[in-house]
mmCIF file of N, CA and C in Angstrom:
data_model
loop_
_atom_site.group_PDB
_atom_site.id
_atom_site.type_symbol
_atom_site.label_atom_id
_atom_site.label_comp_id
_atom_site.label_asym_id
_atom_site.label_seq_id
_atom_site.Cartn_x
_atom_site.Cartn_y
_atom_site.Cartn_z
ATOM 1 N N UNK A 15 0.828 -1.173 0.000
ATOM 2 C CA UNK A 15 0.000 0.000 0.000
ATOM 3 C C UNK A 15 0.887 1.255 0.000
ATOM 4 N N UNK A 16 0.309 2.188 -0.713
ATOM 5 C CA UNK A 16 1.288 3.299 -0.826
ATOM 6 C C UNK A 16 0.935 4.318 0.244
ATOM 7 N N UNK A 17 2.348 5.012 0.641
ATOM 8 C CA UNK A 17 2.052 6.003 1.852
ATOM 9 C C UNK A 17 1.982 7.051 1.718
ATOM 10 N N UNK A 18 0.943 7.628 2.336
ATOM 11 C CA UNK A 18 0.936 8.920 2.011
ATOM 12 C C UNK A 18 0.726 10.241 3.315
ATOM 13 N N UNK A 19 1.016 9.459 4.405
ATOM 14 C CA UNK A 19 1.389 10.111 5.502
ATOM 15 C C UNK A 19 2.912 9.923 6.042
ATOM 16 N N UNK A 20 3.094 10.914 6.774
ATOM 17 C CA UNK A 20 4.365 10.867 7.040
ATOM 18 C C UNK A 20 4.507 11.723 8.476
ATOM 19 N N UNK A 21 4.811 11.353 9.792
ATOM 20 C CA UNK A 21 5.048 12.240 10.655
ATOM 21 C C UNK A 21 6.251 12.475 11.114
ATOM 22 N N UNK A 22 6.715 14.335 11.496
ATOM 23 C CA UNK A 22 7.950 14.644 11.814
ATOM 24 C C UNK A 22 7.715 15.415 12.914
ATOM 25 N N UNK A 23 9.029 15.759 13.710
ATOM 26 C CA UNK A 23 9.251 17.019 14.356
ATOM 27 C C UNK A 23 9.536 17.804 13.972
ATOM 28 N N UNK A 24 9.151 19.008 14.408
ATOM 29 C CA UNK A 24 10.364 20.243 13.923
ATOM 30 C C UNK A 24 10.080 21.745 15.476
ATOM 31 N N UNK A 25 11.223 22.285 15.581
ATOM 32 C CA UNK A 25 11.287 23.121 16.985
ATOM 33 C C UNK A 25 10.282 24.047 16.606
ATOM 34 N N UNK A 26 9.550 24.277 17.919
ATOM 35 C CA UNK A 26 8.501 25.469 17.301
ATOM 36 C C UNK A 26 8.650 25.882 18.804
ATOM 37 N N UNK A 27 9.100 27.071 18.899
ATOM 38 C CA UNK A 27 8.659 27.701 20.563
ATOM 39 C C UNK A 27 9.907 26.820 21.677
ATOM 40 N N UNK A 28 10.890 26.600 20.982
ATOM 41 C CA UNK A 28 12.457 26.153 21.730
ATOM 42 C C UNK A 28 11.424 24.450 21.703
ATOM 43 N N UNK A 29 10.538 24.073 21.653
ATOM 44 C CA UNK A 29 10.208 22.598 21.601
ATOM 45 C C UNK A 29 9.811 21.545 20.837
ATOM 46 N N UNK A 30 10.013 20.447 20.616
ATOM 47 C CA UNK A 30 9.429 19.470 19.265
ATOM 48 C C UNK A 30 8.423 19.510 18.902
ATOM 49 N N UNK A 31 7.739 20.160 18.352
ATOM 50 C CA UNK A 31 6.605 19.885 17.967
ATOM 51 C C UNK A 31 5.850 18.615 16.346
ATOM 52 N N UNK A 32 5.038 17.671 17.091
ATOM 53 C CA UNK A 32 4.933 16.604 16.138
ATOM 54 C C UNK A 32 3.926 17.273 15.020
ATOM 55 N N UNK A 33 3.739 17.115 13.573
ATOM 56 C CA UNK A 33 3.023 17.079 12.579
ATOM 57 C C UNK A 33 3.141 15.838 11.914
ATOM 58 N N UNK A 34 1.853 15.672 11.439
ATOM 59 C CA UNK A 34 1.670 14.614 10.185
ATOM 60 C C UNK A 34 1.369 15.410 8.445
ATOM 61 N N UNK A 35 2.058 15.168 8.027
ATOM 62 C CA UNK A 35 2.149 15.493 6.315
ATOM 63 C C UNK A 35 1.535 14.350 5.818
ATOM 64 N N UNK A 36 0.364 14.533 4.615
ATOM 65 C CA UNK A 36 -0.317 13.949 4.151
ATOM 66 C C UNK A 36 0.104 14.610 2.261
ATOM 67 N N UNK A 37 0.699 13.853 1.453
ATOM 68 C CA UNK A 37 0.955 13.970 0.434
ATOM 69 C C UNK A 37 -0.172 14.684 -0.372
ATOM 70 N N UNK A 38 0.765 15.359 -1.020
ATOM 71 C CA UNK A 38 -0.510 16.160 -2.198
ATOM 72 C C UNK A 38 -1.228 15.157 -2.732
ATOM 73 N N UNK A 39 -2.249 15.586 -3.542
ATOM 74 C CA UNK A 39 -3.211 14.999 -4.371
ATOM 75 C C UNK A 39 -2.370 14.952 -6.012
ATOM 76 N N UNK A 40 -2.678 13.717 -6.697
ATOM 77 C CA UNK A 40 -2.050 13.893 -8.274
ATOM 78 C C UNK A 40 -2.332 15.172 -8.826
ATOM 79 N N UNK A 41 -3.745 15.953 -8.696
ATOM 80 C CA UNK A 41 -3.381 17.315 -9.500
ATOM 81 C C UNK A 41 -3.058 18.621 -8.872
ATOM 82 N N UNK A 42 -2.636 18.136 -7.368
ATOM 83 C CA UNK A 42 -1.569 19.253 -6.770
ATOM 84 C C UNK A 42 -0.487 18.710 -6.882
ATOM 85 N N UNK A 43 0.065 17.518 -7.075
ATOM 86 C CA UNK A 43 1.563 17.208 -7.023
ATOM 87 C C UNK A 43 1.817 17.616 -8.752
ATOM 88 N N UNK A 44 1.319 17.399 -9.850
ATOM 89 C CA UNK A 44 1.228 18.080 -11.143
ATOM 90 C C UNK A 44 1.246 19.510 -11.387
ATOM 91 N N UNK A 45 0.866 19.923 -10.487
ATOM 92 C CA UNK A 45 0.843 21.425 -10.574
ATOM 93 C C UNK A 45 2.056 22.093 -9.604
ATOM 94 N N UNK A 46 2.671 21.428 -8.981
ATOM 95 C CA UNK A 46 3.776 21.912 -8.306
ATOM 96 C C UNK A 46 4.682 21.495 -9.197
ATOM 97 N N UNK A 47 5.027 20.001 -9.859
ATOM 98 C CA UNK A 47 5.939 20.123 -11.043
ATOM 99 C C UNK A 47 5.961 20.600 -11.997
ATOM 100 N N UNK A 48 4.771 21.402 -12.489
ATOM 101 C CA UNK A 48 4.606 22.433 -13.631
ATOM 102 C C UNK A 48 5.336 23.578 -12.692
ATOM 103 N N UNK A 49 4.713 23.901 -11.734
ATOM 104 C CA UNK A 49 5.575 25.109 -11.410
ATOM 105 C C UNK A 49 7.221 25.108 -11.353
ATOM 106 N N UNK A 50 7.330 24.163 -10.696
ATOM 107 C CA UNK A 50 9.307 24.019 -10.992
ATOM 108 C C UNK A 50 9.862 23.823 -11.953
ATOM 109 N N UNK A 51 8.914 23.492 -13.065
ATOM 110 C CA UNK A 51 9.598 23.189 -14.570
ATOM 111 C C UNK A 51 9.550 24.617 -15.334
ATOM 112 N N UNK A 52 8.669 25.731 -14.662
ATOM 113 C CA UNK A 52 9.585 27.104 -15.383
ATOM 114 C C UNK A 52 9.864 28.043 -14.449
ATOM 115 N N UNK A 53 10.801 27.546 -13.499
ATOM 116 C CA UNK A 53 11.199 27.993 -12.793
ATOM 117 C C UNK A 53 12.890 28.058 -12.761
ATOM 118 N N UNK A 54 13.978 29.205 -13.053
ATOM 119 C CA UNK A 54 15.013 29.051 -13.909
ATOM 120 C C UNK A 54 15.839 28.141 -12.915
ATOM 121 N N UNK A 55 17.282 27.595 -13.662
ATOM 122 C CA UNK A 55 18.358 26.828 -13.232
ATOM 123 C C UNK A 55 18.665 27.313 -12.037
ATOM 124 N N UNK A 56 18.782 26.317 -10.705
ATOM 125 C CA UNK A 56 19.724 26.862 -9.558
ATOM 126 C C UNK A 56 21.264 27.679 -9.847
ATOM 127 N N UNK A 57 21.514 28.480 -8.746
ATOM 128 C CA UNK A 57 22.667 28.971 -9.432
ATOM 129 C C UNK A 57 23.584 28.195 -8.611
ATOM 130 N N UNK A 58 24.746 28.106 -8.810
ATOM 131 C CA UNK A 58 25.925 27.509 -8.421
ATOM 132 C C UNK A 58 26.294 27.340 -7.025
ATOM 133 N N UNK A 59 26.000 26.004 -6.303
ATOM 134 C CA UNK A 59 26.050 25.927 -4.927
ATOM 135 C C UNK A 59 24.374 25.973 -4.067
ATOM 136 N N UNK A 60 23.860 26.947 -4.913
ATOM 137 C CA UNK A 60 22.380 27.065 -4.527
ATOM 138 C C UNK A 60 21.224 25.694 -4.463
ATOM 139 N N UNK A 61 20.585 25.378 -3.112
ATOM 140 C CA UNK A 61 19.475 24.294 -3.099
ATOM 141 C C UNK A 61 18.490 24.631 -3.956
ATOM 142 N N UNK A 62 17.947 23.492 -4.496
ATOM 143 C CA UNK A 62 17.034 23.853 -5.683
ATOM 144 C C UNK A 62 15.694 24.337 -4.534
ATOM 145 N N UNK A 63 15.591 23.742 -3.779
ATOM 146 C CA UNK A 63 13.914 24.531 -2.979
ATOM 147 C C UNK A 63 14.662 26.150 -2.555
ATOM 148 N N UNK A 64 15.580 26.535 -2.531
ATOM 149 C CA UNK A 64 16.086 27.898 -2.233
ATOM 150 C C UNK A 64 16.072 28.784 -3.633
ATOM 151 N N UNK A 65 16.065 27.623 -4.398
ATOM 152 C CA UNK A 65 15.918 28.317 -5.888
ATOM 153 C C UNK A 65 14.619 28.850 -5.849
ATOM 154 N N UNK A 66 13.619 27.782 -5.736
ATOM 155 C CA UNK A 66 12.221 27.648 -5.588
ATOM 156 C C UNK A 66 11.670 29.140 -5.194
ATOM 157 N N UNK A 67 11.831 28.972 -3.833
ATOM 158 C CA UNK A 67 11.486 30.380 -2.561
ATOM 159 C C UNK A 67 12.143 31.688 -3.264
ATOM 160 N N UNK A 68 13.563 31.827 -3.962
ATOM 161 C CA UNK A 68 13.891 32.843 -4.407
ATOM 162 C C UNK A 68 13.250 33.275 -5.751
ATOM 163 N N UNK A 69 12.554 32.509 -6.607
ATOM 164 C CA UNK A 69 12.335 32.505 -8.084
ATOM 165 C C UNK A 69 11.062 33.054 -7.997
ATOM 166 N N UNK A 70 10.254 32.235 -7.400
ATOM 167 C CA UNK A 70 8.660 32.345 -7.248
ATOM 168 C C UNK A 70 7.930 33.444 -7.221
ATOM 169 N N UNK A 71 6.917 33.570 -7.836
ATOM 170 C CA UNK A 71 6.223 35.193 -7.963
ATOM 171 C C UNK A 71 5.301 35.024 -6.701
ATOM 172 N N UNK A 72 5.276 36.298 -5.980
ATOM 173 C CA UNK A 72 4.559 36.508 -4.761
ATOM 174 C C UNK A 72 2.979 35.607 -5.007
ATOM 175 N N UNK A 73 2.272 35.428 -5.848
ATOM 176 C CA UNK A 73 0.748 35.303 -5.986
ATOM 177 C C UNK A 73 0.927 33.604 -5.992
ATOM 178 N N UNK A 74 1.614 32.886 -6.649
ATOM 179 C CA UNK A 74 2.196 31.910 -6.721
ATOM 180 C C UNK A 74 2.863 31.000 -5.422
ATOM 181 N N UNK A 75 3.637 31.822 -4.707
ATOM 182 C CA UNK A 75 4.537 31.353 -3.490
ATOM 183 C C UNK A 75 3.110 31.218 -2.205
ATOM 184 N N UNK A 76 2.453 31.862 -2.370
ATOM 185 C CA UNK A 76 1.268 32.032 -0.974
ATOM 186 C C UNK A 76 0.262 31.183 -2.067
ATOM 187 N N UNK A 77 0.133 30.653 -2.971
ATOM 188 C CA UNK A 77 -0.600 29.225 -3.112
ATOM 189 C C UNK A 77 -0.058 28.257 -2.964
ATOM 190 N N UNK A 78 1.003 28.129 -3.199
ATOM 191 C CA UNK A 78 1.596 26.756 -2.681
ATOM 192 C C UNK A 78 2.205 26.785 -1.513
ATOM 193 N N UNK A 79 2.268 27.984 -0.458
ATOM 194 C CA UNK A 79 2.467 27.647 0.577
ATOM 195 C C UNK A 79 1.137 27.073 1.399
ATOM 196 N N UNK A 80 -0.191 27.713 0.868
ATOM 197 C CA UNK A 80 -1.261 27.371 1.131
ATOM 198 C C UNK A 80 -1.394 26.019 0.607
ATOM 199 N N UNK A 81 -1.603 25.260 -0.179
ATOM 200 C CA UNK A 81 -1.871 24.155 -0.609
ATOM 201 C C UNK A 81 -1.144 23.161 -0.187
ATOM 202 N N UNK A 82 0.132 23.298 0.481
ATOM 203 C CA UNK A 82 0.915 22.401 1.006
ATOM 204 C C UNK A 82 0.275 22.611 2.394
ATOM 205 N N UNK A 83 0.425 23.782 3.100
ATOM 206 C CA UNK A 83 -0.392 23.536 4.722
ATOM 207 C C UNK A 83 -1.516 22.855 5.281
ATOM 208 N N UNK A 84 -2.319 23.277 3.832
ATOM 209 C CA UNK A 84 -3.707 22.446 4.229
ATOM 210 C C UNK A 84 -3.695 21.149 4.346
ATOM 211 N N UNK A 85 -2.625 20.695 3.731
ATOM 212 C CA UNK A 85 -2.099 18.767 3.570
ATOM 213 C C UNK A 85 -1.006 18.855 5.183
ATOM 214 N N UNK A 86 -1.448 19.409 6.300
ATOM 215 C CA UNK A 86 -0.143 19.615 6.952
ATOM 216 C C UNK A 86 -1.106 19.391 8.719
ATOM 217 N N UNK A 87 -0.930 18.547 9.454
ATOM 218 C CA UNK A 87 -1.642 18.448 10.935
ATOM 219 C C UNK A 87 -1.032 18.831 11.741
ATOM 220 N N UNK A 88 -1.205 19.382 12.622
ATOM 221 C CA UNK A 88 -0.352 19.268 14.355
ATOM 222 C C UNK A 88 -0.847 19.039 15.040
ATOM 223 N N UNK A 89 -0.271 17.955 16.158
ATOM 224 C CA UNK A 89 -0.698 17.127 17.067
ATOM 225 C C UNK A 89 -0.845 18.082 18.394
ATOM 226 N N UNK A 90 -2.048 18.266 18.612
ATOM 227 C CA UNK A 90 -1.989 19.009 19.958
ATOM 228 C C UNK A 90 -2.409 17.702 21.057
ATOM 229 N N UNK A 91 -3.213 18.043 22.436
ATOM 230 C CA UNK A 91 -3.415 17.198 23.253
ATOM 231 C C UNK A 91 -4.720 16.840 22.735
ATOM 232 N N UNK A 92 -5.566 17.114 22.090
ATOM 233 C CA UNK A 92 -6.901 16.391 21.561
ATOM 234 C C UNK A 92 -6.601 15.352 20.469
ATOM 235 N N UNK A 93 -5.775 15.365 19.775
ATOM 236 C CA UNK A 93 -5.044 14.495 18.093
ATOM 237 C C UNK A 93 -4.767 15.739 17.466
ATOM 238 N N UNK A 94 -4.595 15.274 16.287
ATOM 239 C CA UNK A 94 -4.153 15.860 15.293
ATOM 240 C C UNK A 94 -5.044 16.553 14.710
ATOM 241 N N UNK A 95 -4.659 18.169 14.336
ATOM 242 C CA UNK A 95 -6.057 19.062 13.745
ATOM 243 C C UNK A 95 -5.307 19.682 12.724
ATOM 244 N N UNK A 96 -5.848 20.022 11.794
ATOM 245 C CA UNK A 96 -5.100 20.676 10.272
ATOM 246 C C UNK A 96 -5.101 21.992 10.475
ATOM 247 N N UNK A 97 -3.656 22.376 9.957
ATOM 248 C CA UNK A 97 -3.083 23.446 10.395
ATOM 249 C C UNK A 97 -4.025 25.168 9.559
ATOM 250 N N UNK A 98 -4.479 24.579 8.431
ATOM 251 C CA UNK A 98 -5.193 25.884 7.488
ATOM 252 C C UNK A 98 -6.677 24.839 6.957
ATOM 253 N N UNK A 99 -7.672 24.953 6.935
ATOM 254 C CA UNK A 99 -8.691 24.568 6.666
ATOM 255 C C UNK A 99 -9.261 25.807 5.772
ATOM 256 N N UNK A 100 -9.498 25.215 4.405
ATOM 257 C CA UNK A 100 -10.116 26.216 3.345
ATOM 258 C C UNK A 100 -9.677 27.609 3.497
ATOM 259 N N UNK A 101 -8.228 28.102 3.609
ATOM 260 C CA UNK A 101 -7.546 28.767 3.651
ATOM 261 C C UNK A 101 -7.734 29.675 4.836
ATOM 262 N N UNK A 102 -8.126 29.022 5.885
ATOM 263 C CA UNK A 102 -7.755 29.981 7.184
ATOM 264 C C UNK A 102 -7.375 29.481 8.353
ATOM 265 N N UNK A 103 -6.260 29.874 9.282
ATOM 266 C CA UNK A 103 -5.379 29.093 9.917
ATOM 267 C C UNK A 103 -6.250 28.405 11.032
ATOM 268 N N UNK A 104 -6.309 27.384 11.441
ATOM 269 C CA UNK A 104 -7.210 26.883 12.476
ATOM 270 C C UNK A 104 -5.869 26.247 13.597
ATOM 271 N N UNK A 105 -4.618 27.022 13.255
ATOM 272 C CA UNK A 105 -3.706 26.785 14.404
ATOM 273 C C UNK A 105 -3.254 27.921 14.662
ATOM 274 N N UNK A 106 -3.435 29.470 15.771
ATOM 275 C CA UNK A 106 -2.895 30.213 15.951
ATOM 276 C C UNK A 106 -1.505 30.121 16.329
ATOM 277 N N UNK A 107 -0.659 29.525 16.472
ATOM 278 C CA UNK A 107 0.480 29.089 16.906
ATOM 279 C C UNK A 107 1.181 29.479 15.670
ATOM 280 N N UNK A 108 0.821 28.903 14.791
ATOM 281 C CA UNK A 108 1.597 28.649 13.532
ATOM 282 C C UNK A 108 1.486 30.307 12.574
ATOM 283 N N UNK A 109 0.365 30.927 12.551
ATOM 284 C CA UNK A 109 0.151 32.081 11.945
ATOM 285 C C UNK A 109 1.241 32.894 11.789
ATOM 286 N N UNK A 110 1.861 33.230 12.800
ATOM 287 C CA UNK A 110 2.975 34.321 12.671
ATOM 288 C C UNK A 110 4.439 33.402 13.012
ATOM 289 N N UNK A 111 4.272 32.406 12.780
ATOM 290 C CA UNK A 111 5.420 31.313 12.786
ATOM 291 C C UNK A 111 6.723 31.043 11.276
ATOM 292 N N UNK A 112 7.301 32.215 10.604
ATOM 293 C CA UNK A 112 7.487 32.289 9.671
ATOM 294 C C UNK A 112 8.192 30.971 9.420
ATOM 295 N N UNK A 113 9.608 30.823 10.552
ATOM 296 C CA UNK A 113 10.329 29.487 9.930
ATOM 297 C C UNK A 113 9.744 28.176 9.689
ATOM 298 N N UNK A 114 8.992 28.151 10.817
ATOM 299 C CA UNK A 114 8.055 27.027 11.170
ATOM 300 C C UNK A 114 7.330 26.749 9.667
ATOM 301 N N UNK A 115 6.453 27.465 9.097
ATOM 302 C CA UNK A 115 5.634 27.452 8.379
ATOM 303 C C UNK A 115 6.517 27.189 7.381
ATOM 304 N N UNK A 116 7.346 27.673 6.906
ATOM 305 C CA UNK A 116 8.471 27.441 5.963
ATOM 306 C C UNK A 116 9.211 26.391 5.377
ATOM 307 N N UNK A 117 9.486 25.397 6.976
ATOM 308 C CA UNK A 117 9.814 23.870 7.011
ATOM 309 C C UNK A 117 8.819 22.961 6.642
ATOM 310 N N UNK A 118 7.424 23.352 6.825
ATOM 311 C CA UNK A 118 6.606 22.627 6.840
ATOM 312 C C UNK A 118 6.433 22.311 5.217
ATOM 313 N N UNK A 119 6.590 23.917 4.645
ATOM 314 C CA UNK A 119 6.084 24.068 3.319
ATOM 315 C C UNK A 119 7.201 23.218 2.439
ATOM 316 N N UNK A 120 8.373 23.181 3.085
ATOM 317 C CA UNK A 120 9.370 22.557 2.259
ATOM 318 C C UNK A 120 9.061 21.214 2.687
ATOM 319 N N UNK A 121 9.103 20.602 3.645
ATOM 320 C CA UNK A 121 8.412 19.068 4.088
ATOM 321 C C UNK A 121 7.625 18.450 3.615
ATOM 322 N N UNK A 122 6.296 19.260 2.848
ATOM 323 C CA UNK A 122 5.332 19.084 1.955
ATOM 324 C C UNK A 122 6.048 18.296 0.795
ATOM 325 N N UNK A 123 6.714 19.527 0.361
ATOM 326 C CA UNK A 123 7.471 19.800 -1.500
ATOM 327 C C UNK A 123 7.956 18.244 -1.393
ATOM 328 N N UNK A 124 8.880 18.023 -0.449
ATOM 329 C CA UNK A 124 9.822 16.971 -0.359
ATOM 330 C C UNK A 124 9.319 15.906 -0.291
ATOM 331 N N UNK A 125 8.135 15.461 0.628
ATOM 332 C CA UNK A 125 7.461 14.123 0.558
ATOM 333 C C UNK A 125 6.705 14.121 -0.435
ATOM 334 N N UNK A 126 6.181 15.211 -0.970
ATOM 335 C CA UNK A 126 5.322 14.193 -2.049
ATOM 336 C C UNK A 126 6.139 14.716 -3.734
ATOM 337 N N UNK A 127 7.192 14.827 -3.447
ATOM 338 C CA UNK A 127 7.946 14.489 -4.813
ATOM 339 C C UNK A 127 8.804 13.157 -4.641
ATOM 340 N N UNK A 128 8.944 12.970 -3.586
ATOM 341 C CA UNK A 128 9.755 12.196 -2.729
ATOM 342 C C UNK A 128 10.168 10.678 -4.178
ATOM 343 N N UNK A 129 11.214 10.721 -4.432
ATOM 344 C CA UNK A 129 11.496 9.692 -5.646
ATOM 345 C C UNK A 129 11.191 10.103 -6.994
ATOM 346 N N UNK A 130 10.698 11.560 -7.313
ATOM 347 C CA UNK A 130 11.024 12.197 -8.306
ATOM 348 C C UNK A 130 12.553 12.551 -8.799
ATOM 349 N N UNK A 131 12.961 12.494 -7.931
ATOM 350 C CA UNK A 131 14.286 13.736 -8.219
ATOM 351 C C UNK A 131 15.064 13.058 -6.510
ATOM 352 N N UNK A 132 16.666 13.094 -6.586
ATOM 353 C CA UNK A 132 17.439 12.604 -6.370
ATOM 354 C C UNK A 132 17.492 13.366 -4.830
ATOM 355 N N UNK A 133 17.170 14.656 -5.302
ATOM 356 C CA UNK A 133 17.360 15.169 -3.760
ATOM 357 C C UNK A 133 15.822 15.394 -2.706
ATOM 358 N N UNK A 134 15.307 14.650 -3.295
ATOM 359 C CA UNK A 134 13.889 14.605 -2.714
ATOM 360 C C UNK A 134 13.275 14.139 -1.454
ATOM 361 N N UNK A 135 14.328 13.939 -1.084
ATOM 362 C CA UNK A 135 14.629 13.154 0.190
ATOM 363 C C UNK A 135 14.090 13.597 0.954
ATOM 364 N N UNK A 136 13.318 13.812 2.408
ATOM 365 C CA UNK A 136 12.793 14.916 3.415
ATOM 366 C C UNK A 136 14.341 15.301 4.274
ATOM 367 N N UNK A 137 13.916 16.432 4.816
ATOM 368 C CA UNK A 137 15.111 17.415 5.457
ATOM 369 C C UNK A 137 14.906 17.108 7.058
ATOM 370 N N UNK A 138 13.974 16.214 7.401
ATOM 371 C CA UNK A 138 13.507 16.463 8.817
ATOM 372 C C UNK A 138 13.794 14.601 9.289
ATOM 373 N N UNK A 139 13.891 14.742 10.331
ATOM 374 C CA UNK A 139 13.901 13.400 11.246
ATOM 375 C C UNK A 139 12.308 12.935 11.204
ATOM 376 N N UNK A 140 12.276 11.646 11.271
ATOM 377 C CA UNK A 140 10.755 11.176 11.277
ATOM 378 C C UNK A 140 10.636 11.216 12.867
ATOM 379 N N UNK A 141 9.227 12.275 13.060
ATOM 380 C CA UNK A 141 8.342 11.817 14.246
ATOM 381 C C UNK A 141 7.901 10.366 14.727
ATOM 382 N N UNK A 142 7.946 10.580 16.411
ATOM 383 C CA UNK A 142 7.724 8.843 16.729
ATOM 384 C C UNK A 142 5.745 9.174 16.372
ATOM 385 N N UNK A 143 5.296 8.021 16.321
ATOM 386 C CA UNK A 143 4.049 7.933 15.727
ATOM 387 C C UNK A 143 2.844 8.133 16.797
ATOM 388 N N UNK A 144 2.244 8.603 16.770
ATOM 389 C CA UNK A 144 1.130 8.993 17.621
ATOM 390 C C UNK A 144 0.296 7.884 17.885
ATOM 391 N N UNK A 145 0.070 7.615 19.422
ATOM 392 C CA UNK A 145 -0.762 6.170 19.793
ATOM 393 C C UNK A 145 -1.967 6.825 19.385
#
């Protein structure tokens, strides 16, 4: 069976905080490789998702940061609740959380290209799994 969840940590507020990433859908994972396919050559030394974040037109960068969040949970003490629901944050924590939100958005990119492309690898340690 193919996976399409994935849970990590990442520091939010000096502490671990757990999320589950749930892979794009085929015509959001299509539409994020259309977007990187005219998106110009990394420059020399440069990460291609740094390419990404630097290249990207403002109207563009806040949809796919949106479209990756909404595929994005955090585990509070009730379970797991989705971080943007139909584009409005239903985690105040995260709202003004720039890096945070940032990792997440790249965590997205990375798992569900994940075996596209060589460096597709995720950037984050896997979360232990939620009983």
């Amino acid at each position: 069976m193919r996976e399409i969840y994935k849970t990590i940590a990442i520091p939010m507020d000096g502490k671990e905080t757990q999320f589950r990433l749930k892979k794009l859908d085929a015509f959001s994972g299509a539409a994020l490789l259309r977007l990187l396919s005219r998106l110009p050559e990394p420059e020399d030394e440069e990460s291609p998702l740094f390419s990404l974040f630097r290249a990207i037109p403002d109207a563009d960068f806040r949809a796919l940061m949106t479209t990756c969040l909404q595929h994005v949970e955090i585990l509070l003490p009730a379970g797991y609740i989705p971080v943007i629901t139909r584009g409005e944050w239903s985690c105040d924590d995260l709202e003004y959380d720039t890096a945070a939100c940032l990792k997440l958005t790249t965590e997205e990119v990375l798992w569900t290209l994940e075996g596209f492309f060589a460096e597709g690898a995720s950037i984050s340690r896997t979360g232990t799994p939620a009983s």
